[in-house]
Coordinates of C-alpha atoms and ligand atoms in Angstrom, one line a residue:
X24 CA 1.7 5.8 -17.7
X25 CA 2.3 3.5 -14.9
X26 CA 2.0 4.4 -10.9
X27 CA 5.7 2.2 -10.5
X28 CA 7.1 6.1 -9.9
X29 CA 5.0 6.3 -6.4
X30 CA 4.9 2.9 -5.2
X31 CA 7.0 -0.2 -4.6
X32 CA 8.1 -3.0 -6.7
X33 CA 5.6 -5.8 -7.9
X34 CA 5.5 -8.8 -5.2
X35 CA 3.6 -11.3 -6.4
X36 CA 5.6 -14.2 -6.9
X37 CA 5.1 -16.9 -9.8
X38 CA 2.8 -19.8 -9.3
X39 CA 0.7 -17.9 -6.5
X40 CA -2.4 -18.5 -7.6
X41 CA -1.5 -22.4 -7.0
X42 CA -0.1 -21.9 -3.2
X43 CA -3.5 -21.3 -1.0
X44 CA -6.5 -19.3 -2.1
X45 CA -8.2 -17.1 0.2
X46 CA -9.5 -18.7 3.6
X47 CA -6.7 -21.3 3.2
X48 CA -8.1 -23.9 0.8
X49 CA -5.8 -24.4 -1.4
X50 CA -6.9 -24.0 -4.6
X51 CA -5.9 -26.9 -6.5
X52 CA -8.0 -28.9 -3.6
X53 CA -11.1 -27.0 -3.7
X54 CA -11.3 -27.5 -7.7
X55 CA -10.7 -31.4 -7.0
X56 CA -12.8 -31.0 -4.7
X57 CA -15.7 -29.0 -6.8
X58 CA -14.6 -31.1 -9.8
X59 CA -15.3 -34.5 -7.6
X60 CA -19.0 -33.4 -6.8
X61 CA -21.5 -32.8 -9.4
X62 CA -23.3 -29.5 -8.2
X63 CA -26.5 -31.6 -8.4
X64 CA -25.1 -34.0 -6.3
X65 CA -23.7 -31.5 -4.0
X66 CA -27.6 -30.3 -3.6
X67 CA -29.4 -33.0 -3.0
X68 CA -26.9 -35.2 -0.9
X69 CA -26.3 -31.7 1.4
X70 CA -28.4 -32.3 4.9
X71 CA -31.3 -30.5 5.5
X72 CA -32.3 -29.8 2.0
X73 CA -36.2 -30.1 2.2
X74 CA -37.8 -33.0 0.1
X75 CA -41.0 -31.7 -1.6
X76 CA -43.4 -34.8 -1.6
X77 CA -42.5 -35.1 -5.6
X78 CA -38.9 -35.8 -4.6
X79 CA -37.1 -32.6 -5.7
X80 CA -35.3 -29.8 -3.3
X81 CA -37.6 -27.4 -2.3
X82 CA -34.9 -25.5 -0.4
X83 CA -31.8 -25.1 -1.8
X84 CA -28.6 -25.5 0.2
X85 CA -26.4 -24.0 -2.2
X86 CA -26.0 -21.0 -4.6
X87 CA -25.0 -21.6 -8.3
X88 CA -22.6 -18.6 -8.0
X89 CA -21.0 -18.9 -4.7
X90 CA -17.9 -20.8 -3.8
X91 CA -17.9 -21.1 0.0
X92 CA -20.0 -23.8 1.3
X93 CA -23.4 -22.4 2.7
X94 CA -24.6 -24.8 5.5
X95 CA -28.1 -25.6 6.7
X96 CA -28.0 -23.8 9.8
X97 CA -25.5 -21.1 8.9
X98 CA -27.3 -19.7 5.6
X99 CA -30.7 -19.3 3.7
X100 CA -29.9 -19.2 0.2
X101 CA -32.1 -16.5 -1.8
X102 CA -31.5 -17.0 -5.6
X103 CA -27.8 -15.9 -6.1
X104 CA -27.7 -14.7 -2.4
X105 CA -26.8 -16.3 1.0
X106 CA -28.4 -14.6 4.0
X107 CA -26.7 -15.4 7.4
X108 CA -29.2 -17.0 9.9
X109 CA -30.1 -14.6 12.6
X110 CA -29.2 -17.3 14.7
X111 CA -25.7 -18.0 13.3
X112 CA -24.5 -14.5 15.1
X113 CA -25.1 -16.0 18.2
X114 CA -21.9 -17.2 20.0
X115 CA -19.6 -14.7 17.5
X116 CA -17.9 -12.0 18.8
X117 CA -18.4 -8.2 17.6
X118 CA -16.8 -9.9 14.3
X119 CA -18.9 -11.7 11.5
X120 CA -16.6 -14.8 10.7
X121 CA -15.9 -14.9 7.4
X122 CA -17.7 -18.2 6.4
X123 CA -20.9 -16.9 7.9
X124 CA -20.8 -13.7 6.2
X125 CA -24.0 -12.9 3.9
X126 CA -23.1 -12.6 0.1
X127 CA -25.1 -10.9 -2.4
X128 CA -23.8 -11.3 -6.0
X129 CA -26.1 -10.1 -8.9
X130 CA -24.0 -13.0 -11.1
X131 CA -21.6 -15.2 -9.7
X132 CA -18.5 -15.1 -7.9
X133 CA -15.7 -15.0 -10.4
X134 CA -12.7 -16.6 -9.3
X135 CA -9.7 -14.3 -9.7
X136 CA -5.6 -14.7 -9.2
X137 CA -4.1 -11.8 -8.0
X138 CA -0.8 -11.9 -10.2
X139 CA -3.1 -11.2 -13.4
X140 CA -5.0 -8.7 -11.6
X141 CA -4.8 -5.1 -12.4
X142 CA -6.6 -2.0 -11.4
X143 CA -7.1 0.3 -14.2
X144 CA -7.8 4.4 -12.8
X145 CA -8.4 7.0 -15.8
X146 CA -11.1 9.3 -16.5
X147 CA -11.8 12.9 -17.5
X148 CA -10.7 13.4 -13.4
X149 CA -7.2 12.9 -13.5
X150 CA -4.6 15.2 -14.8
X151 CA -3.4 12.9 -17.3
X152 CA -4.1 9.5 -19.0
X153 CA -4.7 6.2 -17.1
X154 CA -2.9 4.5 -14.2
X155 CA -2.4 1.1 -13.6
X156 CA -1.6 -0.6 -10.1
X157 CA -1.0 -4.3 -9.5
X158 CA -1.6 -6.3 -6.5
X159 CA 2.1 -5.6 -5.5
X160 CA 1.8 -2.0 -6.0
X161 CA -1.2 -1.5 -4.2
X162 CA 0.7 -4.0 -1.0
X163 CA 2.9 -1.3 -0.8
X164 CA 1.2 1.4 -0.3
X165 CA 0.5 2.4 3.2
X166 CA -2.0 0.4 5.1
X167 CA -5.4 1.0 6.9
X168 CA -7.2 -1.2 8.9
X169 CA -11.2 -0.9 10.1
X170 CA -14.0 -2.3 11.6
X171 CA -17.1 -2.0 9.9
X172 CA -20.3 -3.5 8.9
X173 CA -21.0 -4.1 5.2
X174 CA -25.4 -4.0 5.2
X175 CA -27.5 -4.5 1.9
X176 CA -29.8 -1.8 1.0
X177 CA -32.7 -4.2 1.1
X178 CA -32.1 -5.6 4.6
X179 CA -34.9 -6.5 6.2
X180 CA -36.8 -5.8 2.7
X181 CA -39.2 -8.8 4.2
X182 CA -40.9 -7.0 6.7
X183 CA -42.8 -4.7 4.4
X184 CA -44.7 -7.3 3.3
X185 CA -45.1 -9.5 6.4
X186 CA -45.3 -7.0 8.9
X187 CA -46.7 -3.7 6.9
X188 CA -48.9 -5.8 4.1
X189 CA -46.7 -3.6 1.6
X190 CA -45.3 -5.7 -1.3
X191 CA -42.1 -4.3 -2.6
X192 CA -39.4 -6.4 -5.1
X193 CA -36.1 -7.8 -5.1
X194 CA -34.5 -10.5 -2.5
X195 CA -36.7 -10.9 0.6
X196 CA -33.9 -10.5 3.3
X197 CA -34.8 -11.0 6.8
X198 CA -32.5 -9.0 8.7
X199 CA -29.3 -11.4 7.9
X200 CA -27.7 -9.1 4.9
X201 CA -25.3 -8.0 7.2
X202 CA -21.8 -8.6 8.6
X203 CA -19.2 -7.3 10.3
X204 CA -15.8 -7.2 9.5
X205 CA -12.2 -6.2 9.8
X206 CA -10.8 -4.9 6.6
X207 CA -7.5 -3.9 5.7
X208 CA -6.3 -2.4 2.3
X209 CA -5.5 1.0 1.5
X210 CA -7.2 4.7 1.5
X211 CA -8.9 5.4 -1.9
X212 CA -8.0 8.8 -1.7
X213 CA -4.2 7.6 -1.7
X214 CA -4.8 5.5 -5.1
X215 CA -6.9 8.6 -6.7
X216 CA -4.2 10.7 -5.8
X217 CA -1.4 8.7 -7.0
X218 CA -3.2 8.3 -10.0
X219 CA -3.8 12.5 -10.3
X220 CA -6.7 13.3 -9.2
X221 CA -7.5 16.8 -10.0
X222 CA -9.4 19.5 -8.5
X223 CA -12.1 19.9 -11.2
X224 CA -13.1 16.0 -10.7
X225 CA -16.8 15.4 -8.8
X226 CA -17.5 11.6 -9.0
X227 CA -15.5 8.2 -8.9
X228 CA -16.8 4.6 -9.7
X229 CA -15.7 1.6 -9.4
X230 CA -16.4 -0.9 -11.5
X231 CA -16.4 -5.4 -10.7
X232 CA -14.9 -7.8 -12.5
X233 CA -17.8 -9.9 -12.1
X234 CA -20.3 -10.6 -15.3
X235 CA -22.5 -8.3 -17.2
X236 CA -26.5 -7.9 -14.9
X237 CA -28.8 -8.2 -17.1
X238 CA -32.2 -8.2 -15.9
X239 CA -35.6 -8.6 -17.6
X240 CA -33.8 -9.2 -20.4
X241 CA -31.8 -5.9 -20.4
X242 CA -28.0 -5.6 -20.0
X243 CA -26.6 -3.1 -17.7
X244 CA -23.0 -3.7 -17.7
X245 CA -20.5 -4.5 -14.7
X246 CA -21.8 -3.6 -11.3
X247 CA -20.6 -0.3 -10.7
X248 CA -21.8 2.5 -9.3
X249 CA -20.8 6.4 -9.4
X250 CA -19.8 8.0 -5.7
X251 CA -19.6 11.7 -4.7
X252 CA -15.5 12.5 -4.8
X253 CA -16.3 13.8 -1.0
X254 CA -17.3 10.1 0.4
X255 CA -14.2 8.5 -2.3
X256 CA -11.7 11.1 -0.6
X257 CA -13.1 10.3 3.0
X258 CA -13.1 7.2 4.7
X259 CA -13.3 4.4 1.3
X260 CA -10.9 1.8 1.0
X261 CA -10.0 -0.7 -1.2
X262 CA -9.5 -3.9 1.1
X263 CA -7.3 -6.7 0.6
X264 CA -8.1 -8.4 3.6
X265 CA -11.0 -9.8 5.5
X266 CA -10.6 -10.5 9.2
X267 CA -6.9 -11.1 9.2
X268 CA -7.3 -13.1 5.9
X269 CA -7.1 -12.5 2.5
X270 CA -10.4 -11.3 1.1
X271 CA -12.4 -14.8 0.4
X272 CA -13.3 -15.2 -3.6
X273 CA -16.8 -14.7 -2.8
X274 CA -16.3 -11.2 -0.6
X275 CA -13.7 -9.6 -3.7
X276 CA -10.9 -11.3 -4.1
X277 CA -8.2 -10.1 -4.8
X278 CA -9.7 -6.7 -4.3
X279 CA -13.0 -4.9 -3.2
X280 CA -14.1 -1.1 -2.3
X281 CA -15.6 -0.8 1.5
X282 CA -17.1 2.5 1.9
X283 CA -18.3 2.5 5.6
X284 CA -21.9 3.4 6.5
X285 CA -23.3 4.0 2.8
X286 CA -25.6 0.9 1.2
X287 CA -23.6 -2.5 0.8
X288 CA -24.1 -1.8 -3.5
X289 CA -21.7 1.0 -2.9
X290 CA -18.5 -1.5 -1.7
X291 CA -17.7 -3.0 -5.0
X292 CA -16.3 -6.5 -5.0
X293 CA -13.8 -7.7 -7.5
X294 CA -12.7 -4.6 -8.3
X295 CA -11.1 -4.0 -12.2
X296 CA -11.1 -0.3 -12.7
X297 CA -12.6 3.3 -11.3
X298 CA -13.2 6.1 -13.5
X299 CA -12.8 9.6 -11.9
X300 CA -14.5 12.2 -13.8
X301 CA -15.0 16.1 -14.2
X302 CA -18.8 15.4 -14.7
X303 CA -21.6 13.4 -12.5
X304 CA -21.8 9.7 -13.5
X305 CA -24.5 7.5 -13.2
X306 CA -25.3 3.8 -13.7
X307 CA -28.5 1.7 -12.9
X308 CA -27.1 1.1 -9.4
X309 CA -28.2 5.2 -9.3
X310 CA -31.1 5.5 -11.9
X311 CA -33.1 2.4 -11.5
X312 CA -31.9 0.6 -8.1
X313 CA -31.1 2.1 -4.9
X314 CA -33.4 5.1 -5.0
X315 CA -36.2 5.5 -3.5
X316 CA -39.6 5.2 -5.4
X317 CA -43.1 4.8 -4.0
X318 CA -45.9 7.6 -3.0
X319 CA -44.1 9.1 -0.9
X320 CA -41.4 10.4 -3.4
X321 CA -41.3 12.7 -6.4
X322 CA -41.4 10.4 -9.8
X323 CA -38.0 10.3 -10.6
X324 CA -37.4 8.9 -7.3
X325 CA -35.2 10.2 -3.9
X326 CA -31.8 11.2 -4.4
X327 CA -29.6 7.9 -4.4
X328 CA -29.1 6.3 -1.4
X329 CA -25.8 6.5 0.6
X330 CA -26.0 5.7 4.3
X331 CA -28.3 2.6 5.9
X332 CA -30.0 3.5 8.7
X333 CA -30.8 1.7 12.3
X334 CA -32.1 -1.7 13.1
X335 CA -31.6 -4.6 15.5
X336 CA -31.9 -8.3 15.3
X337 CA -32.3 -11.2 18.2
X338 CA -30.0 -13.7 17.8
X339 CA -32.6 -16.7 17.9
X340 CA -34.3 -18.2 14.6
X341 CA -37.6 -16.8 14.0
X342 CA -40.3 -19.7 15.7
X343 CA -37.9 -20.6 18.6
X344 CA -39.7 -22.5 21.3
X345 CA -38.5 -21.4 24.8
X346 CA -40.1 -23.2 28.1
X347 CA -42.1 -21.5 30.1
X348 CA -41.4 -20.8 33.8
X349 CA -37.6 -20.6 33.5
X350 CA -35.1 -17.4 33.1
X351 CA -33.7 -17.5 29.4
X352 CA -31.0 -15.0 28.2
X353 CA -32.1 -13.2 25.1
X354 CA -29.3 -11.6 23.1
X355 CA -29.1 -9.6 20.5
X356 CA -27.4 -7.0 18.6
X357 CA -28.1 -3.2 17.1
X358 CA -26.1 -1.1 14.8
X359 CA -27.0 2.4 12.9
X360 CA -25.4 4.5 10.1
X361 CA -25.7 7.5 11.6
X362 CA -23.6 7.4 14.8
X363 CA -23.2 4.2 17.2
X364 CA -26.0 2.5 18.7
X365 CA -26.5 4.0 23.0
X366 CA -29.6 2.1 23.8
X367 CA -31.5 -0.9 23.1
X368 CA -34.9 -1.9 24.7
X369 CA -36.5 -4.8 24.5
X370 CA -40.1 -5.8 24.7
X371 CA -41.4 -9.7 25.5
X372 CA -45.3 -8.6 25.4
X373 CA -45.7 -7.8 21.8
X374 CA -45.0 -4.1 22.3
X375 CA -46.8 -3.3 25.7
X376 CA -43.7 -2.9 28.0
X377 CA -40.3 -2.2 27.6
X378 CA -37.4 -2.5 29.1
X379 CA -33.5 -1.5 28.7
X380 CA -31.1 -4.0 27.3
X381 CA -27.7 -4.6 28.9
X382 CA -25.1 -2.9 26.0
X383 CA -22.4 -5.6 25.9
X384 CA -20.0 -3.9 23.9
X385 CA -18.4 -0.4 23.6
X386 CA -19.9 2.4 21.2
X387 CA -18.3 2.4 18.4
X388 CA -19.0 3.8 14.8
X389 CA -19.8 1.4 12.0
X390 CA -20.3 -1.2 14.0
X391 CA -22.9 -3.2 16.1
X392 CA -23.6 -3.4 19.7
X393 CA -24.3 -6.5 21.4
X394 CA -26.9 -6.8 24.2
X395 CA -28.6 -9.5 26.2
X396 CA -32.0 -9.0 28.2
X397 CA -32.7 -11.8 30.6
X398 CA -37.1 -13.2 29.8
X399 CA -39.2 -15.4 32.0
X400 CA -42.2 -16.1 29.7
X401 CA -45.0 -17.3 32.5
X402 CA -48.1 -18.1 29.6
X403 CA -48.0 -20.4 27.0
X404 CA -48.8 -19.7 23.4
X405 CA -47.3 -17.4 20.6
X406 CA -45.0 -14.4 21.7
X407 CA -43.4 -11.5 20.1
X408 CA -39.8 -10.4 20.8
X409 CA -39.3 -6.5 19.8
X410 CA -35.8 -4.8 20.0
X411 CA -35.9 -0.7 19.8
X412 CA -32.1 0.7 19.5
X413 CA -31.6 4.3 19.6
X414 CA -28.0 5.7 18.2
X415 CA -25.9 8.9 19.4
X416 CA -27.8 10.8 16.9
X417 CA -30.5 10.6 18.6
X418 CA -31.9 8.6 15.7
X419 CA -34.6 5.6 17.1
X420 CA -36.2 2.7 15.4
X421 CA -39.8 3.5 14.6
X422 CA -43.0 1.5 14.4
X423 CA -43.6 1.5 10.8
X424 CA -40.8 2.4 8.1
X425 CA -42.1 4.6 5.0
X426 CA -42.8 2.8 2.0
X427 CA -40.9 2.4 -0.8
X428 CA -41.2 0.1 -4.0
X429 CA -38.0 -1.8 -3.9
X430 CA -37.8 -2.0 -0.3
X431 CA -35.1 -0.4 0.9
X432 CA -34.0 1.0 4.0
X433 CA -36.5 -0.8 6.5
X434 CA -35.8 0.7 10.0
X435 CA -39.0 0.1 11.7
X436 CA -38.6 -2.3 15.2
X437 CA -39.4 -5.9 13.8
X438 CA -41.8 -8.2 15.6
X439 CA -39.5 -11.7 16.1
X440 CA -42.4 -14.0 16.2
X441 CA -41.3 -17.2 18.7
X442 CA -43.6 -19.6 21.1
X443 CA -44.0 -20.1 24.8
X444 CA -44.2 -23.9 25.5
Ligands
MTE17 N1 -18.8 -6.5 -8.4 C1 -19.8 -6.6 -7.5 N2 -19.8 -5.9 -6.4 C2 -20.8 -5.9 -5.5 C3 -22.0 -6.7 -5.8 C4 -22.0 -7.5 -7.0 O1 -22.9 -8.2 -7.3 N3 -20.9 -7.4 -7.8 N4 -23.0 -6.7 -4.9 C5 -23.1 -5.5 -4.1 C6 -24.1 -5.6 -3.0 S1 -25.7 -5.2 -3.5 C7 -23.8 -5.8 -1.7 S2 -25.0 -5.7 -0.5 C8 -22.4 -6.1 -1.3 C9 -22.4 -7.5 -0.6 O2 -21.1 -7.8 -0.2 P1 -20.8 -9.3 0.3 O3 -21.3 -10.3 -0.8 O4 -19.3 -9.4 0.4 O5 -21.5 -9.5 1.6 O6 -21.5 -6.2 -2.4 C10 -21.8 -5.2 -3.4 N5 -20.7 -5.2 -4.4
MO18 MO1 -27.0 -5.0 -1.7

């Protein structure tokens, strides 16, 4: 069965995978251009890669699996992640540019034309057997376009160690595994209902195109991870574009899922198929990762996780020397899950006084604020920066955040350590 009947024709036109890729490289360029470079070469003649005494890179400037180039400056590479440098948002308006946008790939980056590509629906869900949309097919349909931010679970996952003493795994974020963007594509609910969805189904999940995780020497397939047909039928869509542009290899090209407030894992990138089924589905993006585990939860773990929650970030790296005696603007930005952020205050004394931030943006839903607090530090010596945001909900950052063993979810107002000189 084919979804021909409810959309329009196929438009991809031959030889499009040669004209320009996404972000306007052409792709016959960028491979000359990868092809040109040895990746070892690429590493150590990049600036600001740190030389250990011995000679090798202690620091490296890029990611094995990631096509766009990471710069000193603009990224800190974590494994086969980039975090955006706190200090990169500064300057950029409520939208996270595309080529400063964090990525977080359990593999690599697989680099995908959309005239091949396909997305499969079928599953004990629909009323009848599979459906298959191309990249034309799903152009046709009608559009959507949205503003939101797209957060990893483990954001800030950092500060339980440095700030709470409590160790937890997986990539040590700061508080730069988050962007936000612009996306246009089209609803999920009207791609499950073209593909007949039926009243008896209860979850959906979509599945990448990316390679197999396998970790500590156990395969677990495909990323992919089971939704609630609630959150699928609400406000999820499968985006084809990325700030204007077409999605960027390393953000889902041709196609990726966005669902808006839940945990970054949830937005599946290079999307291949989604199965729809009559009974719950799970995968270890539900059973192992992305619950909640630690004393404070039952054995088995919390439920798995859907929204993020609250948290704010100063634009300024972490160690920033300002000079004392003279007025410098401090700025900022706060965003929650819940509802959008209403107030931010700032402390400059480690916690001891606060004061309100000036909201530089209107509220809106799924997205940051951005603030600025004006700070004449009079002593020299360390200082601590602390940013409190409180959302619509009522919702505010807390001193602590509760515990958990992989480190999700950290909410608690982070202590920016800079210096007074
Ligand atoms: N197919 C696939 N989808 C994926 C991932 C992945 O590794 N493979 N990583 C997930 C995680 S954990 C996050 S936080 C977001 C990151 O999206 P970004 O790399 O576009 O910033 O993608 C999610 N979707
Ligand atoms: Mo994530």
């Amino acid at each position: 069965m084919s979804a021909a009947t409810t959309s329009g024709p196929h438009r991809s036109r031959p030889g499009a995978a040669d004209r320009s890729g996404p972000g306007g490289v052409g792709r016959r360029d960028l491979l000359k251009l990868l092809a040109a470079t040895p990746l070892a070469a690429q590493w150590a003649a990049a600036p600001g890669a740190a030389a250990s005494p011995s000679g090798a890179v202690s620091r490296p400037v890029s990611a094995p699996g990631i096509v766009k180039p990471l710069p000193p400056g603009l990224f800190t590479v974590r494994g086969t992640n980039a975090e955006t440098d706190v200090a990169a948002f500064a300057g950029t308006g409520r939208l996270t540019p595309a080529d400063r946008f964090f990525v977080r790939n359990h593999t690599s980056t697989p680099r995908l034309g959309e005239s091949q590509w396909k997305l499969t629906v079928w599953g004990s869900g629909l009323r009848g057997g599979p459906v298959e949309f191309t990249y034309g097919q799903l152009r046709s349909l009608p559009s959507v376009t949205r503003t939101a931010f797209l957060e990893c679970a483990g954001n800030g996952r950092a500060y339980y160690d440095s700030q709470q003493g409590q160790p937890v795994t997986g990539t040590p974020w700061t508080l730069g595994a988050i962007g936000v963007a612009r996306w246009r594509g089209v609803r999920l609910a009207d791609v499950l209902r073209r593909a007949g969805i039926d009243d008896r189904a209860v979850d959906v999940m979509p599945r990448g195109l990316d390679d197999e995780f396998v970790a500590g020497g156990v395969g677990m397939g495909r990323p992919r991870r089971p939704m609630p047909v609630a959150k699928a039928m609400d406000d999820v869509i499968l985006a084809y574009e990325m700030n204007g542009e077409p999605l960027p290899y390393d953000h889902g090209f041709p196609v990726r899922v966005v669902a808006p407030s839940w945990v970054g894992i949830a937005s599946i990138k290079w999307l291949g198929d989604i199965e729809v089924s009559a009974t719950p589905l799970s995968s270890p993006w539900t059973t192992r990762y992305y619950r909640l585990f630690g004393d404070a939860y039952p054995p088995e773990g919390s439920a798995p996780l859907t929204r993020q929650t609250i948290k704010s970030l100063f634009e300024c790296a972490p160690g920033t020397a300002f000079e004392a005696g003279r007025i410098h603007r401090l700025t900022g930005r706060s965003w929650s899950a819940a509802a959008a952020v209403r107030r931010v205050e700032v402390s400059t004394d480690g916690g001891a006084h606060w004061r309100p931030a000036k909201l530089r943006d209107t509220l809106h839903r799924d997205s940051w604020v951005r603030w600025s607090a004006d700070w004449r530090p009079r002593r020299e010596g360390p200082a601590e920066l602390l940013a409190r945001a409180t959302d619509a909900a009522g919702n505010t950052q807390p001193v602590t955040s509760v515990h958990n063993a992989q480190g999700y979810l950290f909410d608690a107002v982070v202590r920016h350590r800079v210096t007074v000189r």
